[in-house]
Tab-separated table of C-alpha atoms in Angstrom:
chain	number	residue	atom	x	y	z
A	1	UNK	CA	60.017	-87.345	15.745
A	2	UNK	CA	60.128	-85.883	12.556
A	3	UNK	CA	57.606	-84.135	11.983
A	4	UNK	CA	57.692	-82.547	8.412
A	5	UNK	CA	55.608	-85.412	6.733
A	6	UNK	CA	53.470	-85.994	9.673
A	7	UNK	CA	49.915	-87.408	8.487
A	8	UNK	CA	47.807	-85.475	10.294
A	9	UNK	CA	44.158	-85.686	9.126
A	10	UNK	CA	44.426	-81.558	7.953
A	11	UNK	CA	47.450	-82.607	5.492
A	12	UNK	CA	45.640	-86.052	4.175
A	13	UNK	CA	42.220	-83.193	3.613
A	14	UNK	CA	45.196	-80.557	1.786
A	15	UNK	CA	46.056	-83.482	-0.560
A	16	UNK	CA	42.497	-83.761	-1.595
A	17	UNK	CA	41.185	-80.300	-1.724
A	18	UNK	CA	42.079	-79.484	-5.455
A	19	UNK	CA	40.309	-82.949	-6.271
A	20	UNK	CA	37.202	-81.908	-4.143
A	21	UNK	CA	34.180	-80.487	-5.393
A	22	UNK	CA	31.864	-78.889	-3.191
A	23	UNK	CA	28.024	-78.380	-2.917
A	24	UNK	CA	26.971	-74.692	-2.147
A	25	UNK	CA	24.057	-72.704	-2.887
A	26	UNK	CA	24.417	-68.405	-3.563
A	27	UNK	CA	22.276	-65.844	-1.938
A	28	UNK	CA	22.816	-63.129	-4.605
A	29	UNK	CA	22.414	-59.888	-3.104
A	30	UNK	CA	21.915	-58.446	-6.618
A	31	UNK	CA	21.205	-54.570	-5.664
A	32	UNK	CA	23.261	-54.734	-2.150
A	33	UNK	CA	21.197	-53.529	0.732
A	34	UNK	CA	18.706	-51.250	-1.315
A	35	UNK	CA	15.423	-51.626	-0.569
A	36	UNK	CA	12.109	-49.563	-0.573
A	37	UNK	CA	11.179	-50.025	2.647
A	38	UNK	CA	12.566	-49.315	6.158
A	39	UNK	CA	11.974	-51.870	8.549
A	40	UNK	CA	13.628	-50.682	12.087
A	41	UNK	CA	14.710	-54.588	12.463
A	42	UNK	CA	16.698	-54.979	9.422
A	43	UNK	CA	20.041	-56.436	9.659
A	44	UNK	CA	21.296	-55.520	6.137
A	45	UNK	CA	20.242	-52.251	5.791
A	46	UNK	CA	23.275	-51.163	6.471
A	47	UNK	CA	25.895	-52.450	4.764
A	48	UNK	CA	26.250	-49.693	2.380
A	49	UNK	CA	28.774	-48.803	4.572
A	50	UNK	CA	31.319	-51.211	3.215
A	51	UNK	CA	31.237	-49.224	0.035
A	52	UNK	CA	31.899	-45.606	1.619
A	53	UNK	CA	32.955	-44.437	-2.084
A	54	UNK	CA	28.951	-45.284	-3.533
A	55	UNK	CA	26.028	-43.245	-3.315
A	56	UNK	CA	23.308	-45.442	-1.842
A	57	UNK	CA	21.154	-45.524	-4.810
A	58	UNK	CA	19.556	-48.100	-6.950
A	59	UNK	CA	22.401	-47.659	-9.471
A	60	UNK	CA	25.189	-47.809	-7.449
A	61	UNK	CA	24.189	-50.868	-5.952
A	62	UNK	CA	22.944	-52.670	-9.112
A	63	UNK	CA	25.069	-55.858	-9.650
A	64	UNK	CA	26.006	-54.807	-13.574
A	65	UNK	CA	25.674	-57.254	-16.305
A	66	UNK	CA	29.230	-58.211	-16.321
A	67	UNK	CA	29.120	-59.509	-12.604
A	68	UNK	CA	26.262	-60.829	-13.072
A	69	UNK	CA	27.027	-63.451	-16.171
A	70	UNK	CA	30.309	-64.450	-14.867
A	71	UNK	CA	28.542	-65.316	-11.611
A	72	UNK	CA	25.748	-67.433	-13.057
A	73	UNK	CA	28.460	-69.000	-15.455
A	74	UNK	CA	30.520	-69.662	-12.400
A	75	UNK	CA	27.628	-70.665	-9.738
A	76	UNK	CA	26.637	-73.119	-12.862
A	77	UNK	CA	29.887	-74.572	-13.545
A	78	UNK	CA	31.518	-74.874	-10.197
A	79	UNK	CA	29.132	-77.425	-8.904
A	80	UNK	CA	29.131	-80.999	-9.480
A	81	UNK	CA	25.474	-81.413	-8.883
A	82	UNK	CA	22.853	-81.682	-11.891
A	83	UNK	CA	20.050	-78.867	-9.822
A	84	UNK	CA	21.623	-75.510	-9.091
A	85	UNK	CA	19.943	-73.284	-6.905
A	86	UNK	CA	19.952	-69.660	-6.568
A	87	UNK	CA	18.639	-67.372	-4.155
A	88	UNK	CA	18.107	-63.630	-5.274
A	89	UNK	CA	17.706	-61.581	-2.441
A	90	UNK	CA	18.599	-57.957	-1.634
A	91	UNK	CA	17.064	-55.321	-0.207
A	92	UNK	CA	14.417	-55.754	-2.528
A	93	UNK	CA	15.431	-57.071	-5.801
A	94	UNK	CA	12.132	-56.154	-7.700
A	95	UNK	CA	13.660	-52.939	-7.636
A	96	UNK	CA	15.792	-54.066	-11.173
A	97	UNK	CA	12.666	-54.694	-12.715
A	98	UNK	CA	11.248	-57.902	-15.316
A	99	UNK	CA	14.013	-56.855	-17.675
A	100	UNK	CA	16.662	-57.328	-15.185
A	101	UNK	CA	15.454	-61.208	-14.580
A	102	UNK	CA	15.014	-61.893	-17.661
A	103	UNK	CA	18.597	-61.610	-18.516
A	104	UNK	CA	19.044	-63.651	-15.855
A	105	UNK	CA	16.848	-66.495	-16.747
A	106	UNK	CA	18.087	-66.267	-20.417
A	107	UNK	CA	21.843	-66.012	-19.012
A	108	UNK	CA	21.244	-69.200	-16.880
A	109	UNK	CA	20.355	-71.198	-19.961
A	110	UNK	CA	22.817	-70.207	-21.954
A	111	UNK	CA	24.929	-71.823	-19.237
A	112	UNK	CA	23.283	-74.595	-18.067
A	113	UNK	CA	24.528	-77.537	-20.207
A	114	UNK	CA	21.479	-80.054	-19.110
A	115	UNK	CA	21.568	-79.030	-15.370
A	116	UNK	CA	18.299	-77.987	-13.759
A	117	UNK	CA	18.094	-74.331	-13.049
A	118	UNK	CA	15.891	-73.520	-9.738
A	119	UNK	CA	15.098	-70.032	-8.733
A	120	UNK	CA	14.200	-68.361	-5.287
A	121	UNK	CA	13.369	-64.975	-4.858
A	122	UNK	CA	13.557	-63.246	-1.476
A	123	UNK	CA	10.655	-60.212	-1.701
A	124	UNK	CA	8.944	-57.525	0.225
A	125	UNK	CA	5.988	-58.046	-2.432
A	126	UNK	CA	5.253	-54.568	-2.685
A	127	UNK	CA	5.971	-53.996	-6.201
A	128	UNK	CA	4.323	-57.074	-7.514
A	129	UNK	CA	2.130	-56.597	-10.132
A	130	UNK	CA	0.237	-58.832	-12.685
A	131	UNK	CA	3.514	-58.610	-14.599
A	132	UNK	CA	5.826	-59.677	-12.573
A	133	UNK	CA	3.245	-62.347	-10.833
A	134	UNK	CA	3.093	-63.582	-14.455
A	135	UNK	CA	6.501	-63.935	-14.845
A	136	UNK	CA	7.391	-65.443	-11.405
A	137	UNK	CA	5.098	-68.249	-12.279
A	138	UNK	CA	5.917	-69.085	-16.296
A	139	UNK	CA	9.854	-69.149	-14.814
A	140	UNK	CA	8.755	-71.202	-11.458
A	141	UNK	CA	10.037	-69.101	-9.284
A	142	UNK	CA	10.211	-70.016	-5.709
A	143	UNK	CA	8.708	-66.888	-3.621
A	144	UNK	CA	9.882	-66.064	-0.072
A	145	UNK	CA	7.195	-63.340	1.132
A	146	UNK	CA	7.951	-61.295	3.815
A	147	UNK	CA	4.813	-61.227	6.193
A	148	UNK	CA	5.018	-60.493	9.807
A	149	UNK	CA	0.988	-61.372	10.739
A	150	UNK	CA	-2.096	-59.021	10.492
A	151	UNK	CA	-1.640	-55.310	9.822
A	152	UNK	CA	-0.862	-54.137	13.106
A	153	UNK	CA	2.046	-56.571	13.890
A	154	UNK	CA	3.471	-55.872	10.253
A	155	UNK	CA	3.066	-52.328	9.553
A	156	UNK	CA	4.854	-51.722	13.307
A	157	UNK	CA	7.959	-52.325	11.812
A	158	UNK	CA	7.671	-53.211	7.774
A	159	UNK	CA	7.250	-49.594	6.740
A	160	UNK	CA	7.942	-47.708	3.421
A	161	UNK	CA	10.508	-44.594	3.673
A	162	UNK	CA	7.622	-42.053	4.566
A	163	UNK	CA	6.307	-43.988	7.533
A	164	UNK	CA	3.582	-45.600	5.711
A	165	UNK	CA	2.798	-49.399	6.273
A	166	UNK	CA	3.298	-51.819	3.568
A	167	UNK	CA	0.724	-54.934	4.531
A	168	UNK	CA	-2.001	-53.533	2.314
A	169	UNK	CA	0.399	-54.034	-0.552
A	170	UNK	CA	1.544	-57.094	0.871
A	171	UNK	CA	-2.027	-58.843	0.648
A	172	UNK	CA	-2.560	-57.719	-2.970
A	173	UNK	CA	0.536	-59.352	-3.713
A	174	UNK	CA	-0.515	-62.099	-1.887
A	175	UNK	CA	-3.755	-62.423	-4.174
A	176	UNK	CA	-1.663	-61.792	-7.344
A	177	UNK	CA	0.412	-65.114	-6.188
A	178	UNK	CA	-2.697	-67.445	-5.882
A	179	UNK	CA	-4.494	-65.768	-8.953
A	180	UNK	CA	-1.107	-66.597	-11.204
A	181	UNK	CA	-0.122	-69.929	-8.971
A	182	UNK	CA	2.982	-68.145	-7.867
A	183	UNK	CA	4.710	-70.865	-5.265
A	184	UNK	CA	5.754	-69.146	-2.497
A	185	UNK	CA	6.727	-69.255	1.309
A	186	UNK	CA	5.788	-66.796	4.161
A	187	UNK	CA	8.758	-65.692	5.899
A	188	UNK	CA	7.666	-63.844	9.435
A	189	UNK	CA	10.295	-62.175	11.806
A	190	UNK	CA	9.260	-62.716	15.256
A	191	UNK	CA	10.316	-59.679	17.314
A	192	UNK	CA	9.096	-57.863	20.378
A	193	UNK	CA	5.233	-57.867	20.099
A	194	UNK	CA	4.454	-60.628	17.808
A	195	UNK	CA	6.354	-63.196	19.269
A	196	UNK	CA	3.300	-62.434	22.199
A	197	UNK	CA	0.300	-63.505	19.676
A	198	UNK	CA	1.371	-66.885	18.858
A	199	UNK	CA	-1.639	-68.195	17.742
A	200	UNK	CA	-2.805	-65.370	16.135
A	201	UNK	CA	0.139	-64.986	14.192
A	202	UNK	CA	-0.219	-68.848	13.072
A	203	UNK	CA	-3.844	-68.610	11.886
A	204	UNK	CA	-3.086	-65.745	9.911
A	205	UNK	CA	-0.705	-67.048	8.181
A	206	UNK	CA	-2.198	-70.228	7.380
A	207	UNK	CA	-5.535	-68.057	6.397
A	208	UNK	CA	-3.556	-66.060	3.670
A	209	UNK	CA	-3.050	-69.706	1.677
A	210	UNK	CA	0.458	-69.826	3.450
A	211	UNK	CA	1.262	-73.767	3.542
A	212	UNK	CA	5.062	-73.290	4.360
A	213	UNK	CA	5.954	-70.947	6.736
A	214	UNK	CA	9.291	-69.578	7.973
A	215	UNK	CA	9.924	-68.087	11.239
A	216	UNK	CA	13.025	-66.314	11.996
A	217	UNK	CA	13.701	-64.549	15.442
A	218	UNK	CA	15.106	-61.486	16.041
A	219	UNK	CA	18.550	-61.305	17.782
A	220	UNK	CA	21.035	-58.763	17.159
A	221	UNK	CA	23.347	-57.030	18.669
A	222	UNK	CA	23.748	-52.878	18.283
A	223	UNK	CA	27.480	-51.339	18.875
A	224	UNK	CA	26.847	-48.261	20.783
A	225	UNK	CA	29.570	-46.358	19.515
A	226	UNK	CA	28.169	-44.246	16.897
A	227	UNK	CA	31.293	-43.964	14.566
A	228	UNK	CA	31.367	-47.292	13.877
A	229	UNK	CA	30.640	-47.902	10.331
A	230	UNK	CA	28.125	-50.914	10.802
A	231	UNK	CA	25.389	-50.420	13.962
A	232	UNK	CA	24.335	-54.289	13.689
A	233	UNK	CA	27.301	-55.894	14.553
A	234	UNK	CA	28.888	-60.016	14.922
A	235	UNK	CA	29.123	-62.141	17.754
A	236	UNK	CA	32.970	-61.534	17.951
A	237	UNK	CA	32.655	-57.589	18.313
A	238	UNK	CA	33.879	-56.905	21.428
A	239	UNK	CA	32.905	-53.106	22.379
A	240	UNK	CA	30.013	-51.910	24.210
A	241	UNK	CA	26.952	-53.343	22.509
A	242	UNK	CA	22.817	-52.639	23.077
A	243	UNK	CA	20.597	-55.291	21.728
A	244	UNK	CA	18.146	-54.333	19.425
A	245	UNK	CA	14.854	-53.282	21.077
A	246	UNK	CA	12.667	-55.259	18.466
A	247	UNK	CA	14.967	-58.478	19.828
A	248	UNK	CA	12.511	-61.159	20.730
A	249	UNK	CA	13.161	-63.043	24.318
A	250	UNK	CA	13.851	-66.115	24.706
A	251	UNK	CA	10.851	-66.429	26.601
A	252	UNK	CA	8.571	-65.397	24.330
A	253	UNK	CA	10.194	-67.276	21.638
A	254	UNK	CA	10.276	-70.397	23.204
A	255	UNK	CA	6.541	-69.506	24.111
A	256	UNK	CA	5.852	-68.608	20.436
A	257	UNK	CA	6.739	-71.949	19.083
A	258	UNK	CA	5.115	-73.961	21.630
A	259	UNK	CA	2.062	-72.477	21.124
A	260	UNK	CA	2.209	-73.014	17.243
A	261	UNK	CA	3.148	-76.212	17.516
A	262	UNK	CA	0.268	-76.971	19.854
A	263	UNK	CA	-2.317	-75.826	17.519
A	264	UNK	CA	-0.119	-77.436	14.728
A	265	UNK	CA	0.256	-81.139	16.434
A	266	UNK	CA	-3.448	-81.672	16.444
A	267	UNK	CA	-4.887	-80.617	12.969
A	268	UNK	CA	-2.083	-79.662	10.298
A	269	UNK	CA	0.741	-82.230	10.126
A	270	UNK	CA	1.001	-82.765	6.869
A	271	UNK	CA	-0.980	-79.966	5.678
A	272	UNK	CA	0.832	-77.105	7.173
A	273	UNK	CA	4.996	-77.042	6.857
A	274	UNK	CA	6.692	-74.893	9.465
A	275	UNK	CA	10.866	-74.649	9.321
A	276	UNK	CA	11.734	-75.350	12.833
A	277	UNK	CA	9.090	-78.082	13.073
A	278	UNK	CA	10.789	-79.993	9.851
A	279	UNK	CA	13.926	-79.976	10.882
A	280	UNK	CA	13.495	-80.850	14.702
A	281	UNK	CA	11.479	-84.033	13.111
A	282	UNK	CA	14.821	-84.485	11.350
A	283	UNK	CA	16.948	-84.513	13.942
A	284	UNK	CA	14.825	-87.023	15.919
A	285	UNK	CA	15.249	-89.465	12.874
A	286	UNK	CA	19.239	-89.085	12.965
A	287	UNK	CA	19.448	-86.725	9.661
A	288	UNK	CA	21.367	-83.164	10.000
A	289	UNK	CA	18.656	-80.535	10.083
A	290	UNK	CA	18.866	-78.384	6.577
A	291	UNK	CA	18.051	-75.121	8.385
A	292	UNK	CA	21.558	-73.592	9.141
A	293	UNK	CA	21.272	-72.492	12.483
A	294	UNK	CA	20.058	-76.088	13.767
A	295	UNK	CA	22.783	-78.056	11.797
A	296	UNK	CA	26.232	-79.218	13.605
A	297	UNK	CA	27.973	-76.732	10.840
A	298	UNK	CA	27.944	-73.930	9.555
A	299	UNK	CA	26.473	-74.790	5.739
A	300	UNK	CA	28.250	-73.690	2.881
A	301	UNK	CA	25.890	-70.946	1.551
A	302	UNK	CA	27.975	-67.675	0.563
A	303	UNK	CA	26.508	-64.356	0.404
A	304	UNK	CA	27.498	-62.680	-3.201
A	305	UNK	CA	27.267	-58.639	-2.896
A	306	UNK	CA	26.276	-56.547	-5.893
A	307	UNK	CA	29.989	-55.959	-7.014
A	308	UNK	CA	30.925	-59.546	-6.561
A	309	UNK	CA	32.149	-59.368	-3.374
A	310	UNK	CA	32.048	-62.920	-1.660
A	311	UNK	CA	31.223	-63.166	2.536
A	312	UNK	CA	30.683	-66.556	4.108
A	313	UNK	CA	27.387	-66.358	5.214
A	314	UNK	CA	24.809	-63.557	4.673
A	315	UNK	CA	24.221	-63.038	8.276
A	316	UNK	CA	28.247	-62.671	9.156
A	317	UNK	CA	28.769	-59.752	5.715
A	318	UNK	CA	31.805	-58.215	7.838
A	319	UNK	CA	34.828	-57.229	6.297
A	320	UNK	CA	36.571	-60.247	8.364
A	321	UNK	CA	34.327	-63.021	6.583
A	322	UNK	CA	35.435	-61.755	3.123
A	323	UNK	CA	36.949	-64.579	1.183
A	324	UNK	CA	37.089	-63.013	-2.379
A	325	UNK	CA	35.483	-61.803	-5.513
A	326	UNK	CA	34.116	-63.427	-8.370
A	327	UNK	CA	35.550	-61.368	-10.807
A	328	UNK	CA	38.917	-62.717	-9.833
A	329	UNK	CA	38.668	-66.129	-8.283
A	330	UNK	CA	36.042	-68.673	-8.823
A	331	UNK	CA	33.100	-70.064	-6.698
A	332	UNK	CA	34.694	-73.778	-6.341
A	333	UNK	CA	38.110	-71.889	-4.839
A	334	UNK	CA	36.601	-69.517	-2.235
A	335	UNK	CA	34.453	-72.453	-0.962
A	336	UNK	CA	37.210	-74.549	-0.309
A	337	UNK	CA	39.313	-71.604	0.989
A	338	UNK	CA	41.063	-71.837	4.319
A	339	UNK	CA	38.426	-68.638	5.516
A	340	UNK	CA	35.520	-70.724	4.169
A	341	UNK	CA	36.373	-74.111	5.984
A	342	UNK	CA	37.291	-72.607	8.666
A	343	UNK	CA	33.869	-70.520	9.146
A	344	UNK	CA	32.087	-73.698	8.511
A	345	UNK	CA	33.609	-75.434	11.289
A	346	UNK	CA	33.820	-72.940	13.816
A	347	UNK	CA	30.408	-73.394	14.667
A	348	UNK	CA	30.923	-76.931	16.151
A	349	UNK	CA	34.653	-75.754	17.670
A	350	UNK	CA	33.222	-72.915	19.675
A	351	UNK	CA	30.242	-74.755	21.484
A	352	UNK	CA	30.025	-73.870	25.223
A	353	UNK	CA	30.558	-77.319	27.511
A	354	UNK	CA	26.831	-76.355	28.283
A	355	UNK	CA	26.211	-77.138	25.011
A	356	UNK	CA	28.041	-80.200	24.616
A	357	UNK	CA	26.243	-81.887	27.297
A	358	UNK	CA	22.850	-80.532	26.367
A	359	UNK	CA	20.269	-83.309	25.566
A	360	UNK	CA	19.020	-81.447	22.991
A	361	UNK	CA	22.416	-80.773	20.793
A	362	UNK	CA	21.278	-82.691	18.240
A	363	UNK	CA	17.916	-80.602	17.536
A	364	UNK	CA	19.237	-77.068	17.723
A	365	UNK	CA	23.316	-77.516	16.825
A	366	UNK	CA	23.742	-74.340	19.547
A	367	UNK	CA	21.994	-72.102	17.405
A	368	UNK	CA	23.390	-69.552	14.501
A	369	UNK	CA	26.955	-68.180	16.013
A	370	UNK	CA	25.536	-64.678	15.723
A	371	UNK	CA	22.822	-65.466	18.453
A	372	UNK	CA	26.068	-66.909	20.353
A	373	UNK	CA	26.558	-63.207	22.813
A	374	UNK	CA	24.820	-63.980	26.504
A	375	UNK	CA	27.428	-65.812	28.954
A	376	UNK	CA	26.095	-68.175	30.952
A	377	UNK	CA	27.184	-69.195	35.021
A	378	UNK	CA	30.838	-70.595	33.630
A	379	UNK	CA	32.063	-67.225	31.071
A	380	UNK	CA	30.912	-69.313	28.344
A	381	UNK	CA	29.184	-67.503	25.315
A	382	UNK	CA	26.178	-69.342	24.569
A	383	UNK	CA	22.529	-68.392	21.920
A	384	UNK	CA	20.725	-65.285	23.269
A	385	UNK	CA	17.558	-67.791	22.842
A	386	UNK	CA	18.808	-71.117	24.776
A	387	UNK	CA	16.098	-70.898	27.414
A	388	UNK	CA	13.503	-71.101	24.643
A	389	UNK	CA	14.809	-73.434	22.646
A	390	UNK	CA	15.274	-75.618	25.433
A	391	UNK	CA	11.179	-74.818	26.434
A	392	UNK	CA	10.518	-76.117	23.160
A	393	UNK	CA	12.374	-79.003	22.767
A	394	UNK	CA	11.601	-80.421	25.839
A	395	UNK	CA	7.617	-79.120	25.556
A	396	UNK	CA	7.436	-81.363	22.362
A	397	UNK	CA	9.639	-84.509	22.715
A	398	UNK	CA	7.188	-87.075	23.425
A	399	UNK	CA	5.123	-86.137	20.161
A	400	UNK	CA	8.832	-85.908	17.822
A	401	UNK	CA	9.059	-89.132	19.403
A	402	UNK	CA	6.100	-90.604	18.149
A	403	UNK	CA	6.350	-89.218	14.727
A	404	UNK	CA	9.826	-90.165	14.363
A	405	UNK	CA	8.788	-93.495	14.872
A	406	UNK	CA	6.115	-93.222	12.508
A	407	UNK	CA	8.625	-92.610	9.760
A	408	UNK	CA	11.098	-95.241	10.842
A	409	UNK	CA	8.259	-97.381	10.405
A	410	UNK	CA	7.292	-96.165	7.171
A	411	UNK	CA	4.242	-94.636	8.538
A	412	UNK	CA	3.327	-90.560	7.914
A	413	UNK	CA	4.052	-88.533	11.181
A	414	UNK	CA	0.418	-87.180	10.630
A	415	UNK	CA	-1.234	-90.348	12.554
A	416	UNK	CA	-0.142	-88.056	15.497
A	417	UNK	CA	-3.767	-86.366	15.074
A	418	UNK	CA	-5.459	-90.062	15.446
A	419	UNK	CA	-4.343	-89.934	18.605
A	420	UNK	CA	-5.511	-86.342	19.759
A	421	UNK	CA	-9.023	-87.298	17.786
A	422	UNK	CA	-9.428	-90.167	20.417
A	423	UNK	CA	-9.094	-88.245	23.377
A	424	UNK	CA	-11.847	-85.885	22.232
């Protein structure tokens, strides 16, 4: 056979590449990992490391004004779609100040040529003031607020530099966002010892004015050799590794959500949006869930660094996931880049056979890669948090039945509470 002109289904997608243009939305980590606080979970804090030759400092790690408007430019122009989205994140990027974001605004409509410019910001909310509250809101701003529960759950592990907790500073922020109608998110890491207080952690959320709220567990991985440059390491690193000690279990996170979703079910469908919730409801309906880790794929959502530096994902910034820089190659190349594609996909190419013939595939997509480091019975790598995941999914199928149905049916997956009302 000769195979030189062979029509595979990898040469018919080569012929169409350069024709192709892709979707993708930019976490900007416009001042690298620099942050004012020290939280002993971080993942990113870091990453200094891949720039031996800085000083950690606020102005080495400052993405400078040249980066910066040839990424918006590019971000702008590489995309097909009429609403660009990007997500400033950091460390904590109210460390650049007002000033710093308002070249950015005024740089992203000098660029935008009719498009609709949407902003999220990614904060600690420590520094925010009646300034910068004012500003968040005449600019729309989307605000991501991190907020692990009430003061004893947060300030264990959300702590300034000196040891001090930061939830004090957290709830004045807080009331600086409803005072200015800030819209904003709660993003909570579950870990060790919140994960145990469920319901606690739920009410408290939903007390602070929190209507969306984002839960993201703890799992990573520590190398224990202490001369390697990065201490929070991927799911391919193959040395002697610790997990972290904040790590939530998969017990207690497949607890945690139960729980929530218990309390959730009965009174605040509708009211009350919760990320794992929304896109398990997804699944059940036959639409890919939008949050990453529960989607077939990888999505295509680089991670820009302060120097322009492009990674495939922010949660996989190793020197192996590099696919280029922005003051050299464009946005619309790197995310059609062999490295790219290739990331994407590897999520679905590496499932376990566990996986594959798991009921549930379709709700959790095998989890982020990263969590992908405990071996099950067969050798095969598989999430860190697959016994919880499965707790959940199979604790709450009948109800994502119901309101799945609801929806096909054109009905809101809130008459779910009718139903608990009756039995009262």
């Amino acid at each position: 056979m000769n195979t030189d002109r062979r029509q595979t289904a990898s040469f018919l997608f080569e012929q169409e590449r350069e024709k192709v243009q892709r979707n993708f939305s930019v976490m900007v980590k416009c001042v690298g990992p620099v942050c004012n606080l020290d939280c002993d979970y971080c993942y990113y804090l870091d990453k200094n490391a891949l720039y031996p030759d800085k000083k950690f400092s606020l102005q080495g790690f400052r993405m400078n004004e040249q980066v910066l408007e040839k990424l918006i430019r590019d971000v702008i122009t590489s995309q097909p779609q009429k609403r660009i989205e990007f997500i400033w994140h950091g460390g904590e990027p109210t460390l650049l100040g007002i000033d710093y974001f308002q070249k950015i605004v005024d740089l992203q409509q000098k660029y935008a040529d009719g498009k609709e410019i949407a902003n999220s910001f990614q904060t600690n909310g420590t520094l925010i003031n009646d300034k910068w509250a004012e500003f968040l809101a005449s600019h729309h701003f989307l605000c991501g607020l991190s907020l692990d529960g009430p003061q004893k759950f947060h300030d264990n592990h959300r702590r300034f530099i000196n040891g001090q907790g930061s939830w004090e500073k957290v709830m004045k922020c807080i009331e600086l966002f409803h005072e200015y109608e800030v819209e904003f998110n709660t993003m909570s890491v579950v870990n060790a010892s919140n994960s145990k207080q469920p319901a606690l952690i739920y009410e408290f959320l939903k007390s602070t004015g929190s209507r969306f709220m984002q839960f993201s567990p703890i799992a990573e991985r520590i190398a224990l050799d202490e001369h390697e440059p990065l201490s929070v390491v991927s799911n391919t690193y193959k040395k002697e590794t610790a997990v972290m000690q904040e790590n939530v279990s998969a017990i207690d996170w497949g607890n945690f959500l139960c729980r929530i979703f218990d309390l959730w079910v009965k009174k605040d469908v509708g009211e009350f949006f919760i990320n794992y919730f929304d896109n398990t409801l997804a699944a059940y309906i036959g639409q890919a869930p939008s949050l990453c880790s529960m989607a077939p794929f990888c999505g295509c959502s680089p991670a820009i660094e302060h120097n322009g530096d492009v990674y495939c994902c922010d949660h996989f910034v190793f020197p192996e996931n590099h696919i280029g820089n922005t003051t050299n190659l464009s946005l619309a190349e790197m995310v059609k880049s062999d490295k790219q594609l290739f990331f994407e996909q590897r999520k679905q190419d590496t499932l376990s056979a566990q996986c594959r013939a798991c009921e549930f595939l379709p709700m959790c997509g095998g989890d982020c890669p990263k969590n992908r480091f405990v071996k099950n019975e067969a050798g095969e790598y598989i999430s860190c948090l697959c016994q919880g995941f499965q707790m959940f999914f199979r604790h709450t199928q009948k109800q994502f039945e119901f309101m799945a149905n609801e929806l096909r049916h054109q009905r809101p997956p809130a008459n779910i509470m009718k139903k608990f009302k009756h039995k009262i």
